Structures are given as C-alpha cells and as structure tokens.
PDB file of C-alpha atoms in Angstrom:
ATOM      1  CA  MET A 862     -18.213  -8.965  11.741  1.00 46.00           C
ATOM      2  CA  SER A 863     -14.980 -10.009  13.491  1.00 51.00           C
ATOM      3  CA  SER A 864     -11.627  -8.665  12.358  1.00 57.00           C
ATOM      4  CA  ALA A 865     -10.606 -12.165  11.258  1.00 55.00           C
ATOM      5  CA  ASN A 866     -13.703 -12.551   9.085  1.00 55.00           C
ATOM      6  CA  THR A 867     -13.191  -9.088   7.634  1.00 90.00           C
ATOM      7  CA  ALA A 868      -9.580  -9.891   6.768  1.00 96.00           C
ATOM      8  CA  GLU A 869     -10.663 -13.145   5.176  1.00 95.00           C
ATOM      9  CA  ALA A 870     -13.311 -11.312   3.174  1.00 95.00           C
ATOM     10  CA  PHE A 871     -10.720  -8.764   2.093  1.00 97.00           C
ATOM     11  CA  LEU A 872      -8.324 -11.516   1.010  1.00 97.00           C
ATOM     12  CA  ALA A 873     -11.115 -13.185  -0.950  1.00 97.00           C
ATOM     13  CA  MET A 874     -11.479  -9.980  -2.983  1.00 97.00           C
ATOM     14  CA  HIS A 875      -8.005 -10.657  -4.410  1.00 97.00           C
ATOM     15  CA  GLN A 876      -8.672 -14.228  -5.447  1.00 95.00           C
ATOM     16  CA  GLY A 877     -10.210 -15.622  -8.589  1.00 93.00           C
ATOM     17  CA  ARG A 878     -10.190 -12.285 -10.397  1.00 93.00           C
ATOM     18  CA  ALA A 879     -11.268 -12.418 -14.035  1.00 94.00           C
ATOM     19  CA  PRO A 880      -8.703 -11.143 -16.560  1.00 92.00           C
ATOM     20  CA  GLY A 881      -9.123  -7.405 -16.933  1.00 95.00           C
ATOM     21  CA  ASP A 882     -10.977  -7.073 -13.611  1.00 97.00           C
ATOM     22  CA  PRO A 883      -8.423  -6.452 -10.854  1.00 98.00           C
ATOM     23  CA  LEU A 884      -9.300  -5.262  -7.384  1.00 98.00           C
ATOM     24  CA  ILE A 885      -8.916  -1.473  -7.494  1.00 98.00           C
ATOM     25  CA  LEU A 886      -7.995   0.155  -4.196  1.00 98.00           C
ATOM     26  CA  PRO A 887      -7.813   3.964  -4.059  1.00 98.00           C
ATOM     27  CA  GLY A 888      -5.447   5.542  -1.567  1.00 97.00           C
ATOM     28  CA  PRO A 889      -7.023   7.838   1.047  1.00 98.00           C
ATOM     29  CA  TRP A 890      -4.751  10.212   2.916  1.00 98.00           C
ATOM     30  CA  ASP A 891      -7.309  11.437   5.471  1.00 98.00           C
ATOM     31  CA  ALA A 892     -10.847  10.823   6.692  1.00 98.00           C
ATOM     32  CA  ALA A 893     -12.436  13.154   4.123  1.00 98.00           C
ATOM     33  CA  SER A 894     -10.844  11.426   1.127  1.00 98.00           C
ATOM     34  CA  ALA A 895     -11.690   8.010   2.595  1.00 98.00           C
ATOM     35  CA  ARG A 896     -15.360   8.971   2.817  1.00 98.00           C
ATOM     36  CA  ILE A 897     -15.396  10.087  -0.809  1.00 98.00           C
ATOM     37  CA  PHE A 898     -13.846   6.837  -2.038  1.00 98.00           C
ATOM     38  CA  ALA A 899     -16.286   4.777   0.021  1.00 97.00           C
ATOM     39  CA  ASP A 900     -19.280   6.840  -1.118  1.00 98.00           C
ATOM     40  CA  VAL A 901     -18.291   6.360  -4.770  1.00 97.00           C
ATOM     41  CA  GLY A 902     -18.503   2.620  -4.224  1.00 97.00           C
ATOM     42  CA  PHE A 903     -14.991   1.216  -3.994  1.00 97.00           C
ATOM     43  CA  PRO A 904     -15.060  -2.079  -2.053  1.00 96.00           C
ATOM     44  CA  ALA A 905     -11.923  -1.420   0.002  1.00 97.00           C
ATOM     45  CA  LEU A 906      -9.135   1.126   0.494  1.00 98.00           C
ATOM     46  CA  ALA A 907      -5.334   1.090   0.731  1.00 98.00           C
ATOM     47  CA  THR A 908      -3.674   3.996   2.495  1.00 98.00           C
ATOM     48  CA  PRO A 909      -0.418   5.374   1.046  1.00 97.00           C
ATOM     49  CA  SER A 910       2.312   6.237   3.532  1.00 96.00           C
ATOM     50  CA  ALA A 911       3.539   9.031   1.250  1.00 95.00           C
ATOM     51  CA  GLY A 912       0.101  10.618   0.959  1.00 96.00           C
ATOM     52  CA  ILE A 913      -0.515  10.509   4.691  1.00 97.00           C
ATOM     53  CA  ALA A 914       2.988  11.812   5.391  1.00 96.00           C
ATOM     54  CA  ALA A 915       2.490  14.761   3.046  1.00 96.00           C
ATOM     55  CA  SER A 916      -0.928  15.547   4.496  1.00 96.00           C
ATOM     56  CA  LEU A 917       0.682  15.696   7.949  1.00 96.00           C
ATOM     57  CA  GLY A 918       3.611  17.819   6.771  1.00 96.00           C
ATOM     58  CA  TYR A 919       6.296  15.124   6.722  1.00 94.00           C
ATOM     59  CA  GLU A 920       8.523  13.454   4.150  1.00 86.00           C
ATOM     60  CA  ASP A 921       7.848   9.869   3.126  1.00 83.00           C
ATOM     61  CA  GLY A 922      10.344   7.195   4.047  1.00 82.00           C
ATOM     62  CA  GLY A 923      10.096   7.016   7.810  1.00 74.00           C
ATOM     63  CA  GLY A 924       9.693  10.737   8.373  1.00 87.00           C
ATOM     64  CA  THR A 925       6.264  10.511   9.970  1.00 93.00           C
ATOM     65  CA  PRO A 926       6.194   9.896  13.732  1.00 95.00           C
ATOM     66  CA  VAL A 927       4.685   6.471  14.252  1.00 96.00           C
ATOM     67  CA  ASP A 928       1.967   7.744  16.604  1.00 97.00           C
ATOM     68  CA  GLU A 929       0.822  10.291  14.021  1.00 97.00           C
ATOM     69  CA  MET A 930       0.770   7.690  11.251  1.00 97.00           C
ATOM     70  CA  PHE A 931      -1.387   5.305  13.274  1.00 98.00           C
ATOM     71  CA  ALA A 932      -3.656   8.146  14.400  1.00 98.00           C
ATOM     72  CA  ALA A 933      -4.254   9.098  10.759  1.00 98.00           C
ATOM     73  CA  ILE A 934      -4.954   5.487   9.807  1.00 98.00           C
ATOM     74  CA  THR A 935      -7.364   5.165  12.725  1.00 98.00           C
ATOM     75  CA  ARG A 936      -9.311   8.240  11.601  1.00 98.00           C
ATOM     76  CA  ILE A 937      -9.622   6.772   8.115  1.00 98.00           C
ATOM     77  CA  CYS A 938     -10.925   3.451   9.433  1.00 97.00           C
ATOM     78  CA  ARG A 939     -13.350   5.216  11.768  1.00 97.00           C
ATOM     79  CA  VAL A 940     -15.319   6.915   8.978  1.00 97.00           C
ATOM     80  CA  VAL A 941     -15.782   3.986   6.569  1.00 97.00           C
ATOM     81  CA  ASP A 942     -17.358   0.566   6.854  1.00 94.00           C
ATOM     82  CA  ILE A 943     -15.276  -1.124   4.156  1.00 96.00           C
ATOM     83  CA  PRO A 944     -11.930  -2.921   4.598  1.00 97.00           C
ATOM     84  CA  VAL A 945      -8.832  -0.734   4.884  1.00 98.00           C
ATOM     85  CA  SER A 946      -5.238  -1.825   4.306  1.00 98.00           C
ATOM     86  CA  ALA A 947      -2.457   0.411   5.606  1.00 98.00           C
ATOM     87  CA  ASP A 948       0.978   1.121   4.165  1.00 98.00           C
ATOM     88  CA  ILE A 949       3.269   1.093   7.182  1.00 97.00           C
ATOM     89  CA  GLU A 950       6.571   1.139   5.295  1.00 96.00           C
ATOM     90  CA  ASP A 951       9.109  -1.157   6.995  1.00 95.00           C
ATOM     91  CA  GLY A 952       7.198  -1.384  10.267  1.00 96.00           C
ATOM     92  CA  TYR A 953       8.847   1.614  11.950  1.00 94.00           C
ATOM     93  CA  GLY A 954      11.113  -0.591  14.015  1.00 93.00           C
ATOM     94  CA  LEU A 955       8.221  -2.002  16.047  1.00 96.00           C
ATOM     95  CA  ALA A 956       8.404  -5.558  17.336  1.00 97.00           C
ATOM     96  CA  PRO A 957       5.967  -7.857  15.494  1.00 98.00           C
ATOM     97  CA  ALA A 958       3.636  -8.175  18.482  1.00 98.00           C
ATOM     98  CA  GLU A 959       3.378  -4.409  18.990  1.00 98.00           C
ATOM     99  CA  LEU A 960       3.080  -3.784  15.258  1.00 98.00           C
ATOM    100  CA  VAL A 961       0.162  -6.196  14.910  1.00 98.00           C
ATOM    101  CA  GLU A 962      -1.502  -4.848  18.036  1.00 98.00           C
ATOM    102  CA  ARG A 963      -1.338  -1.274  16.757  1.00 98.00           C
ATOM    103  CA  LEU A 964      -2.608  -2.260  13.332  1.00 98.00           C
ATOM    104  CA  LEU A 965      -5.600  -4.096  14.771  1.00 97.00           C
ATOM    105  CA  GLU A 966      -6.351  -1.276  17.199  1.00 97.00           C
ATOM    106  CA  SER A 967      -6.414   1.162  14.277  1.00 97.00           C
ATOM    107  CA  GLY A 968      -9.103  -0.885  12.557  1.00 97.00           C
ATOM    108  CA  VAL A 969      -7.256  -2.090   9.453  1.00 97.00           C
ATOM    109  CA  VAL A 970      -7.507  -5.600   8.052  1.00 98.00           C
ATOM    110  CA  GLY A 971      -4.338  -5.493   5.965  1.00 98.00           C
ATOM    111  CA  CYS A 972      -0.924  -3.884   5.686  1.00 98.00           C
ATOM    112  CA  ASN A 973       1.958  -3.211   3.301  1.00 98.00           C
ATOM    113  CA  LEU A 974       5.388  -4.179   4.599  1.00 98.00           C
ATOM    114  CA  GLU A 975       8.372  -3.277   2.426  1.00 98.00           C
ATOM    115  CA  ASP A 976      11.815  -4.866   2.270  1.00 97.00           C
ATOM    116  CA  THR A 977      13.757  -1.609   2.134  1.00 96.00           C
ATOM    117  CA  ASP A 978      15.510  -0.668   5.358  1.00 94.00           C
ATOM    118  CA  LEU A 979      14.453   2.948   5.808  1.00 91.00           C
ATOM    119  CA  ALA A 980      17.420   3.631   8.056  1.00 90.00           C
ATOM    120  CA  THR A 981      19.924   2.737   5.322  1.00 92.00           C
ATOM    121  CA  GLY A 982      17.906   2.960   2.121  1.00 92.00           C
ATOM    122  CA  GLN A 983      19.134  -0.517   1.182  1.00 95.00           C
ATOM    123  CA  LEU A 984      17.307  -3.763   0.521  1.00 97.00           C
ATOM    124  CA  LYS A 985      17.056  -6.000   3.536  1.00 97.00           C
ATOM    125  CA  ASP A 986      18.473  -9.488   3.453  1.00 98.00           C
ATOM    126  CA  PRO A 987      15.649 -11.558   1.928  1.00 98.00           C
ATOM    127  CA  GLN A 988      15.839 -14.394   4.457  1.00 98.00           C
ATOM    128  CA  GLN A 989      15.887 -11.987   7.391  1.00 98.00           C
ATOM    129  CA  GLN A 990      12.879 -10.176   5.924  1.00 98.00           C
ATOM    130  CA  ALA A 991      11.084 -13.492   5.458  1.00 98.00           C
ATOM    131  CA  ASP A 992      11.825 -14.463   9.059  1.00 98.00           C
ATOM    132  CA  TRP A 993      10.422 -11.125  10.252  1.00 98.00           C
ATOM    133  CA  LEU A 994       7.304 -11.509   8.097  1.00 98.00           C
ATOM    134  CA  ALA A 995       6.806 -14.965   9.584  1.00 98.00           C
ATOM    135  CA  GLN A 996       6.790 -13.420  13.058  1.00 98.00           C
ATOM    136  CA  VAL A 997       4.239 -10.827  11.950  1.00 98.00           C
ATOM    137  CA  ARG A 998       2.085 -13.592  10.498  1.00 98.00           C
ATOM    138  CA  GLN A 999       2.319 -15.625  13.679  1.00 98.00           C
ATOM    139  CA  GLU A1000       1.181 -12.643  15.743  1.00 98.00           C
ATOM    140  CA  ALA A1001      -1.592 -11.685  13.316  1.00 98.00           C
ATOM    141  CA  GLY A1002      -2.991 -15.106  12.553  1.00 97.00           C
ATOM    142  CA  LYS A1003      -5.753 -14.624  10.002  1.00 95.00           C
ATOM    143  CA  ARG A1004      -6.603 -11.131  11.215  1.00 96.00           C
ATOM    144  CA  LEU A1005      -4.450  -9.273   8.664  1.00 98.00           C
ATOM    145  CA  VAL A1006      -3.825  -9.547   4.931  1.00 98.00           C
ATOM    146  CA  ILE A1007      -0.079  -9.064   4.496  1.00 98.00           C
ATOM    147  CA  ASN A1008       0.990  -7.356   1.273  1.00 98.00           C
ATOM    148  CA  ALA A1009       4.753  -7.879   1.017  1.00 98.00           C
ATOM    149  CA  ARG A1010       6.408  -5.144  -1.014  1.00 98.00           C
ATOM    150  CA  VAL A1011       9.434  -6.218  -3.035  1.00 98.00           C
ATOM    151  CA  ASP A1012      11.758  -3.319  -3.841  1.00 98.00           C
ATOM    152  CA  THR A1013      14.248  -4.936  -6.214  1.00 98.00           C
ATOM    153  CA  PHE A1014      13.103  -2.812  -9.168  1.00 98.00           C
ATOM    154  CA  LEU A1015      13.134   0.302  -7.022  1.00 96.00           C
ATOM    155  CA  ARG A1016      16.784  -0.455  -6.233  1.00 95.00           C
ATOM    156  CA  GLY A1017      17.805  -0.872  -9.864  1.00 95.00           C
ATOM    157  CA  GLU A1018      17.347  -4.547 -10.747  1.00 95.00           C
ATOM    158  CA  THR A1019      16.095  -5.056 -14.308  1.00 94.00           C
ATOM    159  CA  THR A1020      15.080  -8.735 -14.334  1.00 96.00           C
ATOM    160  CA  THR A1021      12.458 -10.700 -12.435  1.00 97.00           C
ATOM    161  CA  ASP A1022      14.920 -13.129 -10.840  1.00 97.00           C
ATOM    162  CA  GLY A1023      15.471 -11.271  -7.584  1.00 97.00           C
ATOM    163  CA  ALA A1024      11.836 -10.267  -7.215  1.00 98.00           C
ATOM    164  CA  ILE A1025      10.545 -13.806  -7.727  1.00 98.00           C
ATOM    165  CA  LYS A1026      13.144 -15.243  -5.328  1.00 98.00           C
ATOM    166  CA  ARG A1027      12.107 -12.797  -2.630  1.00 98.00           C
ATOM    167  CA  ALA A1028       8.419 -13.310  -3.352  1.00 98.00           C
ATOM    168  CA  LYS A1029       8.719 -17.069  -2.836  1.00 98.00           C
ATOM    169  CA  LEU A1030      10.448 -16.547   0.499  1.00 98.00           C
ATOM    170  CA  TYR A1031       7.832 -14.038   1.623  1.00 98.00           C
ATOM    171  CA  ILE A1032       4.933 -16.261   0.565  1.00 98.00           C
ATOM    172  CA  GLY A1033       6.520 -19.126   2.476  1.00 98.00           C
ATOM    173  CA  ALA A1034       6.663 -16.821   5.501  1.00 98.00           C
ATOM    174  CA  GLY A1035       2.942 -16.128   5.282  1.00 98.00           C
ATOM    175  CA  ALA A1036       2.545 -13.143   2.952  1.00 98.00           C
ATOM    176  CA  ASP A1037      -0.803 -13.118   1.143  1.00 98.00           C
ATOM    177  CA  VAL A1038      -0.067 -10.654  -1.664  1.00 98.00           C
ATOM    178  CA  ILE A1039       3.160  -9.601  -3.391  1.00 98.00           C
ATOM    179  CA  TYR A1040       3.825  -6.021  -4.460  1.00 98.00           C
ATOM    180  CA  PRO A1041       6.855  -5.564  -6.753  1.00 98.00           C
ATOM    181  CA  LEU A1042       7.141  -1.783  -6.671  1.00 97.00           C
ATOM    182  CA  LEU A1043       7.954  -0.127 -10.017  1.00 97.00           C
ATOM    183  CA  ALA A1044       7.898  -3.426 -11.900  1.00 97.00           C
ATOM    184  CA  PRO A1045       8.234  -2.622 -15.630  1.00 97.00           C
ATOM    185  CA  THR A1046       5.042  -3.304 -17.557  1.00 97.00           C
ATOM    186  CA  GLU A1047       6.815  -5.694 -19.905  1.00 97.00           C
ATOM    187  CA  LEU A1048       7.756  -7.913 -16.932  1.00 98.00           C
ATOM    188  CA  VAL A1049       4.389  -7.986 -15.175  1.00 98.00           C
ATOM    189  CA  THR A1050       3.087 -11.149 -16.835  1.00 98.00           C
ATOM    190  CA  GLU A1051       6.342 -12.960 -16.107  1.00 98.00           C
ATOM    191  CA  LEU A1052       6.034 -11.919 -12.466  1.00 98.00           C
ATOM    192  CA  ALA A1053       2.402 -12.984 -12.275  1.00 97.00           C
ATOM    193  CA  GLN A1054       3.242 -16.394 -13.713  1.00 97.00           C
ATOM    194  CA  GLY A1055       6.264 -16.868 -11.443  1.00 98.00           C
ATOM    195  CA  ILE A1056       4.637 -15.810  -8.181  1.00 98.00           C
ATOM    196  CA  ASP A1057       2.073 -18.085  -6.542  1.00 96.00           C
ATOM    197  CA  ALA A1058       0.083 -15.300  -4.885  1.00 98.00           C
ATOM    198  CA  PRO A1059      -2.054 -12.348  -5.988  1.00 98.00           C
ATOM    199  CA  LEU A1060       0.081  -9.631  -7.571  1.00 98.00           C
ATOM    200  CA  ASN A1061      -0.284  -5.968  -6.599  1.00 98.00           C
ATOM    201  CA  VAL A1062       0.908  -3.357  -9.105  1.00 98.00           C
ATOM    202  CA  ALA A1063       0.731   0.408  -8.742  1.00 97.00           C
ATOM    203  CA  PHE A1064      -1.038   2.401 -11.432  1.00 96.00           C
ATOM    204  CA  MET A1065       1.344   4.902 -13.006  1.00 93.00           C
ATOM    205  CA  PRO A1066       0.249   7.985 -14.981  1.00 90.00           C
ATOM    206  CA  GLY A1067       0.834   7.288 -18.651  1.00 91.00           C
ATOM    207  CA  GLY A1068       1.014   3.555 -18.039  1.00 93.00           C
ATOM    208  CA  PRO A1069      -1.536   0.803 -18.621  1.00 96.00           C
ATOM    209  CA  ALA A1070      -5.043   1.315 -17.285  1.00 97.00           C
ATOM    210  CA  PRO A1071      -6.101  -0.899 -14.361  1.00 97.00           C
ATOM    211  CA  ALA A1072      -8.084  -3.176 -16.691  1.00 97.00           C
ATOM    212  CA  GLN A1073      -5.011  -3.625 -18.889  1.00 97.00           C
ATOM    213  CA  LEU A1074      -2.922  -4.482 -15.846  1.00 98.00           C
ATOM    214  CA  GLY A1075      -5.552  -7.062 -14.955  1.00 97.00           C
ATOM    215  CA  GLU A1076      -5.180  -8.609 -18.393  1.00 97.00           C
ATOM    216  CA  LEU A1077      -1.447  -8.966 -17.702  1.00 97.00           C
ATOM    217  CA  GLY A1078      -2.180 -11.022 -14.592  1.00 97.00           C
ATOM    218  CA  VAL A1079      -2.446  -8.340 -11.899  1.00 98.00           C
ATOM    219  CA  ALA A1080      -4.989  -9.080  -9.141  1.00 98.00           C
ATOM    220  CA  ARG A1081      -4.797  -5.763  -7.267  1.00 98.00           C
ATOM    221  CA  VAL A1082      -4.134  -2.210  -8.427  1.00 98.00           C
ATOM    222  CA  THR A1083      -3.191   0.527  -5.994  1.00 98.00           C
ATOM    223  CA  PHE A1084      -2.251   4.166  -6.529  1.00 96.00           C
ATOM    224  CA  GLY A1085       0.295   5.063  -3.864  1.00 93.00           C
ATOM    225  CA  PRO A1086       0.184   8.827  -3.324  1.00 94.00           C
ATOM    226  CA  GLY A1087      -1.032   9.427  -6.900  1.00 94.00           C
ATOM    227  CA  MET A1088      -4.570  10.433  -5.972  1.00 95.00           C
ATOM    228  CA  PHE A1089      -3.246  12.753  -3.249  1.00 94.00           C
ATOM    229  CA  HIS A1090      -0.993  14.496  -5.777  1.00 94.00           C
ATOM    230  CA  GLU A1091      -3.870  14.818  -8.267  1.00 94.00           C
ATOM    231  CA  ALA A1092      -6.067  16.351  -5.574  1.00 95.00           C
ATOM    232  CA  MET A1093      -3.345  18.799  -4.568  1.00 95.00           C
ATOM    233  CA  GLU A1094      -2.847  19.872  -8.182  1.00 95.00           C
ATOM    234  CA  SER A1095      -6.582  20.517  -8.472  1.00 96.00           C
ATOM    235  CA  LEU A1096      -6.459  22.543  -5.268  1.00 95.00           C
ATOM    236  CA  ARG A1097      -3.492  24.520  -6.563  1.00 96.00           C
ATOM    237  CA  ALA A1098      -5.310  25.285  -9.821  1.00 96.00           C
ATOM    238  CA  LEU A1099      -8.404  26.398  -7.904  1.00 95.00           C
ATOM    239  CA  SER A1100      -6.279  28.559  -5.609  1.00 96.00           C
ATOM    240  CA  GLU A1101      -4.558  30.187  -8.555  1.00 95.00           C
ATOM    241  CA  ARG A1102      -7.909  30.960 -10.199  1.00 94.00           C
ATOM    242  CA  VAL A1103      -9.221  32.521  -7.014  1.00 95.00           C
ATOM    243  CA  ARG A1104      -6.036  34.475  -6.454  1.00 90.00           C
ATOM    244  CA  SER A1105      -5.919  35.759 -10.040  1.00 90.00           C
ATOM    245  CA  ALA A1106      -9.499  37.030  -9.728  1.00 84.00           C
ATOM    246  CA  GLN A1107      -8.547  39.295  -6.834  1.00 75.00           C
ATOM    247  CA  PRO A1108      -7.655  42.927  -7.551  1.00 72.00           C
ATOM    248  CA  ARG A1109      -3.925  43.567  -7.399  1.00 65.00           C
ATOM    249  CA  THR A1110      -2.699  46.178  -4.930  1.00 58.00           C
TER     250      THR A1110
END
C-alpha cells in the first residue's frame, strides 16, 4: 500500500464516527510498547513527544535532538503494520520540505504540529502558523494527515473563541484534524460544533472516558504521555516490591 493510500485510510478512520465511538490512539514511546498496542488490536498509533523524550532521557518541549526523535519514531514504525502518527511538536525549526521528507522517511502517515513557539513558550501568530501549515500541506500532498494542535487553553484562554478562530485558519491551510490541547470538558461540544474537522481530545485521568468524549462530539482520543507514565509507575511499584524483598545489609 502506498504512503498516500495509507494516509487516506488513516484519515478515513476519523470520519463518520458514531457518537460514543471515537478513534482511540494509544501513545507508544518505543518499539516494544508499539508492538503491544498493535498486538492488542488498536487500529493505529499516535506517538507522544513527551513520552519519547522521557524514554530517551530528555525533557519535553524541544529538548530532544531532532535526529534522536526521528530515529525513535522510525523504530516504532518499523515494528508495526498499522498507521502511525507522530507528535513532532512545532516542527523543530525544519523547513517544510525537510520536515515532510523526514516524516515520510520515518514511515508515519500523520503528524501533530502545535502552535506554541518552543523557543519562546508563546503562541505563534495564527496567520503565520496557518501559512506555515499550508507549506507543509503543499509539500506533503495527501501523504500525511495533519493534526493541528491549538494551544489557546494551554496558554490560559477560557473561551472557545480563540481556539475556533485558529482552527478555521488551520483547516483553511490544509489541516485535517484539530487538537485543542487541555480543552475543558464543558467546552468540547461547543468546539466540535464550531470546528468543521474531526476533533482530537486527550484523555485525562479522572476525566470523561473515551466513549463519553465521543458522545460530546470528539472523533479522536489520544493519551499524550499518559500511558508512558502509567507504565513507569507500574515499573516503579514492581521495583519497590523486588527491592523490599531483598535482605537488608
């Protein structure tokens, strides 16, 4: 199957979802976790930049050397035969042509691109971000599903106005999916109704279950580094049990 057809198949997974049945994409941080998620039967995967960064010993937010990030993504794609989307933060300063080339070489069929400038920690100008997304789309054609992350809620906005304005610009630039990070649950339906594209929402511990998010209008549920953190807590608990069973000297 060509990369274009795979990307189109991946995009189709987002469309026409029944209420309460969103696309659920677990977040692998390495090849081993990717294999487990694929073996369990998930139809596709979405890598978290924070989980990969932590697994490599770096901080999230641009702290991972770009070559190491793409190498990790490539290893994940190599061991599964289902679509993989990659969180590549704000693009690491790569020109659109190089960014698309590296994504396709890694084997992914989709990517997250956020509108926070990692160098400053501030939101990018929405029109400049839309113009940049349009260049990425032009380079990618139909070979990548672009998930445009909108960080207005992350930066303290409390209404949907800014998020919807940015989403419309990004959709016009060629984004396929919109991801309003940390959108409050009570605003999700308003966002879904105001945005003419599939909506991606992150599952949060203690928040609505994925099926409930689907009932609110969400088409795609991801987990960020949540599964990585759960796995590390389980490993810590196991380590503590093993350590406590050893005789003290």
